[in-house]
XYZ file of C-alpha atoms in Angstrom:
462
model
C 13.648 4.616 23.137
C 14.400 4.622 19.410
C 11.447 4.803 17.061
C 10.550 5.470 13.442
C 7.546 7.703 12.789
C 5.987 7.499 9.333
C 3.422 10.042 8.101
C 1.216 9.394 5.074
C 0.242 11.795 2.305
C -3.020 12.921 3.922
C -1.094 13.806 7.106
C 1.376 16.082 5.272
C -0.744 17.394 2.390
C -0.375 21.122 3.083
C 1.335 23.674 5.348
C -1.246 23.412 8.116
C -0.951 19.619 8.275
C 2.855 19.802 8.127
C 2.904 22.184 11.113
C 0.703 19.782 13.064
C 2.862 16.768 12.184
C 6.014 18.634 13.165
C 4.476 19.510 16.538
C 3.932 15.768 17.124
C 7.509 15.041 16.027
C 9.011 17.745 18.250
C 7.071 16.559 21.297
C 8.139 12.956 20.718
C 11.794 13.950 20.170
C 11.908 15.148 23.795
C 11.348 11.555 24.957
C 12.824 9.360 22.219
C 15.463 9.194 19.531
C 13.367 9.372 16.366
C 13.658 9.078 12.608
C 10.849 10.519 10.490
C 9.689 9.113 7.144
C 7.151 11.065 5.091
C 5.167 10.431 1.930
C 4.579 12.915 -0.851
C 1.747 15.394 -0.398
C -1.586 13.742 -1.097
C -2.217 13.515 -4.856
C 1.296 14.532 -5.940
C 2.515 11.062 -6.981
C -0.602 10.615 -9.131
C 0.087 14.035 -10.683
C 3.668 13.018 -11.483
C 2.642 9.709 -13.055
C -0.015 11.497 -15.099
C 2.606 14.005 -16.269
C 4.898 11.172 -17.374
C 2.071 9.625 -19.388
C 1.225 12.950 -21.072
C 4.880 13.599 -21.926
C 5.279 10.070 -23.340
C 2.448 10.862 -25.753
C 4.485 13.811 -27.049
C 2.043 16.329 -25.560
C 2.912 19.411 -23.517
C 0.071 19.307 -20.975
C 2.531 18.072 -18.349
C 3.973 21.609 -18.157
C 0.782 22.888 -16.529
C 0.987 20.048 -13.998
C 4.565 20.986 -13.122
C 3.649 24.661 -12.707
C 0.758 23.668 -10.434
C 3.140 21.525 -8.405
C 5.630 24.403 -8.115
C 2.851 26.791 -7.025
C 1.728 24.288 -4.395
C 5.270 24.021 -3.046
C 5.853 27.781 -3.022
C 2.550 28.342 -1.215
C 3.483 25.792 1.450
C 6.961 27.322 1.875
C 5.573 30.830 2.320
C 2.998 29.628 4.847
C 5.628 27.727 6.815
C 8.660 30.022 6.647
C 9.766 33.591 6.092
C 12.930 35.573 5.370
C 16.099 33.783 4.301
C 14.710 30.342 5.146
C 11.796 30.813 2.729
C 13.980 32.331 0.015
C 16.553 29.542 0.190
C 13.888 26.828 0.231
C 12.039 28.252 -2.788
C 15.312 28.685 -4.671
C 16.331 25.062 -4.045
C 12.886 23.708 -4.931
C 12.592 25.799 -8.082
C 16.111 25.509 -9.450
C 17.248 22.094 -8.266
C 14.247 19.820 -7.806
C 11.593 21.257 -10.144
C 14.323 22.196 -12.641
C 15.442 18.548 -12.802
C 11.822 17.383 -13.177
C 11.185 19.785 -16.081
C 14.283 18.606 -17.932
C 13.366 14.981 -17.379
C 9.797 15.387 -18.667
C 11.038 17.390 -21.640
C 13.273 14.462 -22.569
C 10.331 12.056 -22.294
C 8.270 14.371 -24.521
C 10.992 14.500 -27.183
C 11.532 10.744 -27.435
C 7.851 9.933 -26.762
C 8.782 7.126 -24.433
C 8.903 6.642 -20.665
C 10.717 3.502 -19.543
C 10.038 1.986 -16.093
C 13.449 3.319 -15.016
C 12.510 6.872 -16.030
C 9.052 6.499 -14.497
C 10.600 5.636 -11.127
C 12.791 8.729 -11.271
C 9.774 10.916 -12.093
C 7.726 9.318 -9.285
C 10.487 10.093 -6.756
C 9.987 13.859 -6.896
C 6.916 13.904 -4.619
C 8.783 12.468 -1.640
C 11.898 14.483 -2.365
C 9.986 17.758 -2.457
C 7.941 17.096 0.656
C 10.689 15.798 2.906
C 13.011 18.635 1.911
C 10.186 21.038 2.793
C 9.509 19.411 6.189
C 13.215 19.339 7.127
C 13.566 22.983 6.076
C 10.578 23.980 8.210
C 11.996 22.228 11.283
C 15.295 24.040 10.800
C 13.476 27.377 10.385
C 11.909 27.014 13.847
C 15.244 26.213 15.461
C 15.158 22.435 15.492
C 18.083 20.261 14.468
C 16.896 18.310 11.438
C 18.560 16.704 8.431
C 16.982 15.918 5.078
C 17.949 12.371 4.042
C 17.377 11.152 0.496
C 16.624 7.455 1.001
C 18.365 6.611 -2.268
C 21.580 6.880 -0.269
C 20.498 4.257 2.285
C 17.933 1.878 0.732
C 19.547 -0.335 -1.876
C 17.572 -2.452 -4.333
C 17.770 -4.417 -7.551
C 16.703 -2.967 -10.916
C 13.140 -4.217 -10.885
C 11.804 -0.725 -11.510
C 8.392 0.279 -10.061
C 8.493 -2.732 -7.674
C 12.128 -3.028 -6.661
C 13.376 -5.804 -4.385
C 15.391 -4.613 -1.404
C 18.958 -5.669 -0.675
C 18.488 -5.781 3.088
C 22.110 -6.486 4.064
C 23.455 -3.530 2.073
C 20.587 -1.267 3.137
C 21.035 -1.982 6.853
C 24.753 -1.265 6.525
C 24.071 2.119 4.854
C 21.339 3.025 7.357
C 23.658 2.375 10.320
C 26.415 4.427 8.687
C 24.231 7.439 7.892
C 21.611 7.885 10.612
C 22.067 9.420 14.065
C 25.692 10.457 13.518
C 24.684 13.961 14.602
C 22.114 15.195 17.135
C 19.561 15.760 14.402
C 16.129 14.432 13.521
C 16.539 12.643 10.185
C 13.654 13.427 7.804
C 13.753 10.652 5.231
C 12.059 10.183 1.884
C 9.751 7.186 1.785
C 8.962 5.044 -1.252
C 12.299 5.362 -3.067
C 15.671 3.628 -3.171
C 18.506 3.143 -5.612
C 20.045 0.271 -7.558
C 23.737 -0.620 -7.565
C 24.371 1.710 -10.528
C 22.748 4.636 -8.689
C 19.529 4.638 -10.720
C 16.377 5.584 -8.799
C 13.958 2.804 -7.914
C 10.608 2.709 -6.129
C 9.218 0.114 -3.740
C 5.691 0.070 -5.173
C 2.652 2.074 -4.131
C 2.387 2.422 -0.338
C 6.157 1.978 -0.343
C 6.702 4.668 2.312
C 5.398 2.293 5.001
C 7.885 -0.270 3.708
C 10.698 2.313 3.836
C 9.893 3.039 7.486
C 10.068 -0.659 8.329
C 13.418 -1.104 6.554
C 14.875 1.911 8.372
C 13.530 0.700 11.723
C 15.147 -2.698 11.182
C 18.405 -1.005 10.154
C 18.640 1.034 13.370
C 17.111 -1.684 15.581
C 14.258 0.605 16.575
C 11.972 -0.444 19.408
C 8.765 0.572 17.625
C 7.419 1.834 14.291
C 4.528 4.289 14.305
C 2.465 4.577 11.128
C 0.505 7.843 11.346
C -2.613 8.033 9.216
C -6.142 9.497 9.384
C -7.890 6.757 11.400
C -7.631 5.811 15.097
C -6.255 2.376 14.303
C -7.328 -0.905 12.747
C -11.126 -1.084 12.855
C -13.315 -4.165 13.168
C -15.080 -3.183 9.914
C -15.476 -0.243 7.550
C -16.987 2.519 9.750
C -18.838 3.918 6.739
C -20.843 0.687 6.706
C -20.869 -0.364 10.376
C -21.483 2.624 12.640
C -20.500 0.618 15.722
C -17.171 -0.534 14.270
C -14.476 -0.279 16.936
C -10.702 0.039 17.124
C -8.945 -3.286 17.696
C -6.276 -2.741 20.398
C -3.902 -5.467 19.155
C -3.639 -7.694 16.103
C -1.104 -10.320 15.136
C 1.187 -9.848 12.158
C -0.730 -12.560 10.304
C -4.096 -10.926 11.048
C -2.794 -7.553 9.868
C -1.545 -9.118 6.619
C -4.915 -10.772 6.001
C -6.823 -7.560 6.769
C -4.530 -5.535 4.501
C -4.780 -7.977 1.622
C -8.549 -8.049 1.824
C -9.097 -4.333 1.552
C -8.714 -2.943 5.072
C -6.564 0.187 4.976
C -4.170 -1.033 7.615
C -0.663 -1.331 6.274
C 0.914 -2.814 3.185
C 1.801 -6.490 3.792
C 5.426 -6.120 2.650
C 5.901 -3.415 5.305
C 5.745 -6.015 8.021
C 8.543 -8.244 6.709
C 11.594 -6.349 8.097
C 9.701 -5.460 11.293
C 8.625 -9.073 11.828
C 12.163 -10.387 11.296
C 13.549 -7.965 13.900
C 10.533 -8.382 16.248
C 9.664 -4.668 16.060
C 6.018 -3.862 16.876
C 4.084 -1.504 14.607
C 1.555 0.974 15.982
C -1.149 2.521 13.767
C -1.829 6.073 15.018
C -4.123 8.941 14.032
C -2.482 12.268 13.191
C -5.783 14.036 13.884
C -6.144 12.335 17.278
C -2.601 11.818 18.638
C -3.777 10.878 22.134
C -5.681 7.813 20.855
C -3.725 4.643 21.702
C -4.089 3.206 18.192
C -3.610 -0.432 17.231
C -0.490 -2.451 17.954
C 0.628 -5.061 15.422
C 2.654 -7.624 17.364
C 3.838 -11.221 17.098
C 1.767 -12.435 20.031
C -1.308 -10.288 20.783
C -3.179 -10.631 24.063
C -6.020 -13.187 23.935
C -9.578 -11.931 23.405
C -12.931 -13.685 23.511
C -14.353 -12.649 20.114
C -14.586 -15.484 17.570
C -13.175 -13.205 14.848
C -10.985 -10.102 14.874
C -12.408 -8.133 11.960
C -14.185 -8.023 8.636
C -12.660 -6.786 5.384
C -13.811 -6.624 1.778
C -12.505 -6.247 -1.751
C -14.626 -4.121 -4.064
C -15.448 -4.576 -7.732
C -14.405 -8.134 -8.475
C -15.543 -10.554 -11.159
C -15.745 -14.331 -11.413
C -14.253 -16.248 -14.330
C -15.521 -19.820 -14.662
C -13.533 -22.156 -16.901
C -15.848 -25.062 -17.706
C -14.981 -28.279 -19.513
C -15.107 -32.041 -19.193
C -11.758 -32.308 -20.969
C -10.009 -30.877 -17.906
C -10.943 -33.882 -15.752
C -7.875 -35.931 -14.825
C -5.536 -33.914 -17.053
C -2.321 -33.033 -15.168
C -0.977 -29.535 -15.833
C -4.225 -28.084 -17.114
C -4.623 -25.596 -14.264
C -0.971 -24.583 -14.633
C -1.665 -23.449 -18.213
C -4.333 -21.098 -16.898
C -2.154 -19.828 -14.054
C 0.749 -19.279 -16.454
C -1.398 -16.920 -18.563
C -2.168 -14.852 -15.464
C 1.446 -14.830 -14.289
C 2.964 -13.865 -17.665
C 0.544 -10.942 -17.961
C 0.942 -9.727 -14.362
C -2.709 -10.379 -13.471
C -3.411 -11.115 -9.818
C -5.807 -13.871 -8.750
C -7.520 -12.967 -5.487
C -9.351 -16.269 -5.031
C -9.195 -19.669 -6.730
C -11.613 -22.552 -6.337
C -11.868 -25.914 -8.079
C -14.381 -28.653 -7.349
C -13.038 -32.165 -6.825
C -14.799 -33.188 -10.057
C -12.275 -30.910 -11.884
C -15.066 -29.884 -14.285
C -14.815 -26.179 -13.372
C -12.052 -23.813 -12.298
C -13.316 -20.631 -10.647
C -11.020 -17.598 -10.498
C -11.871 -14.283 -8.811
C -9.967 -11.119 -9.669
C -10.518 -7.392 -10.045
C -13.029 -6.621 -12.811
C -10.560 -4.804 -15.077
C -8.118 -7.696 -14.710
C -10.885 -10.243 -15.354
C -11.810 -8.698 -18.706
C -8.174 -8.701 -19.775
C -7.659 -12.281 -18.565
C -10.734 -13.527 -20.428
C -9.452 -12.204 -23.761
C -6.000 -13.690 -23.155
C -7.377 -17.121 -22.249
C -9.675 -17.194 -25.280
C -6.610 -16.525 -27.420
C -4.008 -18.717 -25.670
C -6.370 -21.639 -25.036
C -8.056 -21.553 -28.448
C -6.934 -25.129 -29.241
C -8.569 -26.374 -26.037
C -11.775 -24.572 -27.011
C -11.740 -26.087 -30.499
C -11.133 -29.589 -29.150
C -13.911 -29.075 -26.553
C -11.511 -29.768 -23.690
C -12.873 -26.402 -22.537
C -16.557 -25.950 -23.209
C -16.751 -22.253 -22.362
C -15.485 -19.316 -20.348
C -18.019 -17.486 -18.180
C -17.491 -13.935 -16.931
C -19.738 -12.833 -14.078
C -19.495 -9.223 -12.920
C -20.670 -6.941 -10.078
C -19.390 -8.936 -7.123
C -17.426 -8.194 -3.959
C -15.417 -10.361 -1.585
C -16.270 -10.284 2.116
C -13.782 -11.906 4.509
C -13.819 -12.702 8.207
C -10.371 -12.759 9.780
C -8.970 -13.733 13.161
C -6.526 -15.860 15.157
C -9.399 -17.250 17.259
C -10.824 -18.949 14.165
C -7.964 -21.471 14.220
C -9.216 -24.839 15.431
C -12.643 -23.452 16.411
C -15.484 -25.604 15.072
C -18.577 -23.953 13.651
C -17.129 -20.647 12.414
C -17.847 -21.395 8.749
C -21.290 -22.753 9.629
C -22.153 -19.615 11.584
C -20.965 -17.395 8.726
C -23.027 -19.125 6.067
C -26.055 -19.429 8.369
C -25.875 -15.692 9.037
C -25.759 -14.919 5.337
C -28.422 -17.503 4.455
C -30.813 -16.327 7.164
C -30.587 -12.838 5.668
C -31.215 -13.973 2.108
C -27.650 -13.387 0.894
C -26.370 -15.891 -1.668
C -22.711 -16.984 -1.740
C -21.225 -17.556 -5.225
C -17.716 -18.735 -4.277
C -15.887 -19.670 -1.079
C -12.219 -19.902 -0.080
C -10.497 -20.801 3.175
C -6.754 -21.133 3.611
C -5.220 -23.927 5.654
C -4.108 -21.319 8.217
C -7.829 -21.031 9.181
C -7.389 -17.294 9.827
C -9.580 -16.286 6.908
C -12.838 -17.342 5.299
C -13.740 -15.397 2.169
C -16.964 -15.459 0.202
C -18.027 -13.784 -3.014
C -21.428 -12.084 -2.962
C -23.361 -9.693 -5.166
C -22.142 -6.096 -4.961
C -25.529 -4.726 -3.923
C -25.632 -7.079 -0.907
C -22.195 -6.201 0.494
C -23.244 -3.565 3.028
C -26.025 -5.752 4.380
C -23.639 -8.728 4.592
C -20.968 -6.824 6.522
C -23.536 -5.433 8.975
C -25.155 -8.791 9.761
C -21.772 -10.580 10.037
C -20.470 -7.880 12.403
C -23.563 -8.176 14.591
C -23.507 -11.981 14.546
C -19.821 -12.390 15.433
C -18.967 -9.208 17.332
C -22.326 -8.397 18.894
C -22.699 -4.834 17.582
């Protein structure tokens, strides 16, 4: 069997965790041909982005961050290795990787500017440091391992910070580079390179995406995403004590759960895997024997009316109210264009058939920004009274029920709203896609926990 194993930042955040992950990798390598993809140590990418921001302000505080990062790396090396292995690893980290980072940040400090291209290069150091460290440790204990910088195999365009992958070129490079020797490839997640060689990143949570691209490139039989939970849960276990691991979910269910706040897997991760029909298994590094959750095209049937419950925290409602919008073609597009041009994401949209009100739900920080932009860009419509007012309502959350069994099943929406109504929970906005896999409702923040508990009990019996 050929598989890709991806480990997140919390799974490889220090020497002890790295040793544990490597023990899982070594055991699996006895049974399968594996490629390993690892994130940066937990918190390191945030530290790097913070350093870039400080340097761009012309301040020198980033130097302390870099020294802290170097100390963290040296500590991990010395806990993992000894003798020549440790000396060589520290030398490479200090002189090559950290040395390059220092020079780069110094340049940002001098010009007081950090372009998206430079930011991507700075953000790449977390994965480069950690995967070099993990490969070095495996070699130090006598295992055949090779550090692979994914910039040599994942090719993208120049849309820095959220690069688009050139799949054809990437698959060609992956096939050329991996498994040419009897070694375990240890590959940097999150990063790629453009045609001119410049470093790009695939967006936050991009390491999962990297694993999926690599799996598709080598025609792997499975992708394992190792994290700190036993799998995909029916609800947030911090809220619902009886939340349980879902054995299998469809690709569509996993995408819905991910989008609506469940920490499953980034939706873009599933694209290459889905195209090549490669299942994804969510596993727990702290509990390797747990079966986890399989994400597959066609999950086994189950009797529950829904699969799970997810939520999005800290959202706000923007109501655009005005009689002048009624029967006016293109009015909504003006609003949507403002959001699109300013890179503001709409989570939910609702418009009554009367066309008197457009309701938009987005993250609170985005909502405040959007409100100011609309007041400015639609000032003529306000003056002419085509728009009467903008309303901003804060302190809400979105709660969503998700599941394949909802499709074509009468009464699901009625049961949801009856459950909420019977428990005195008011719904401020509703959205359901034509796929019927998701019904989302906006409720007051302080009622979210109660809502999730009563929905879970009503639909899943616990």
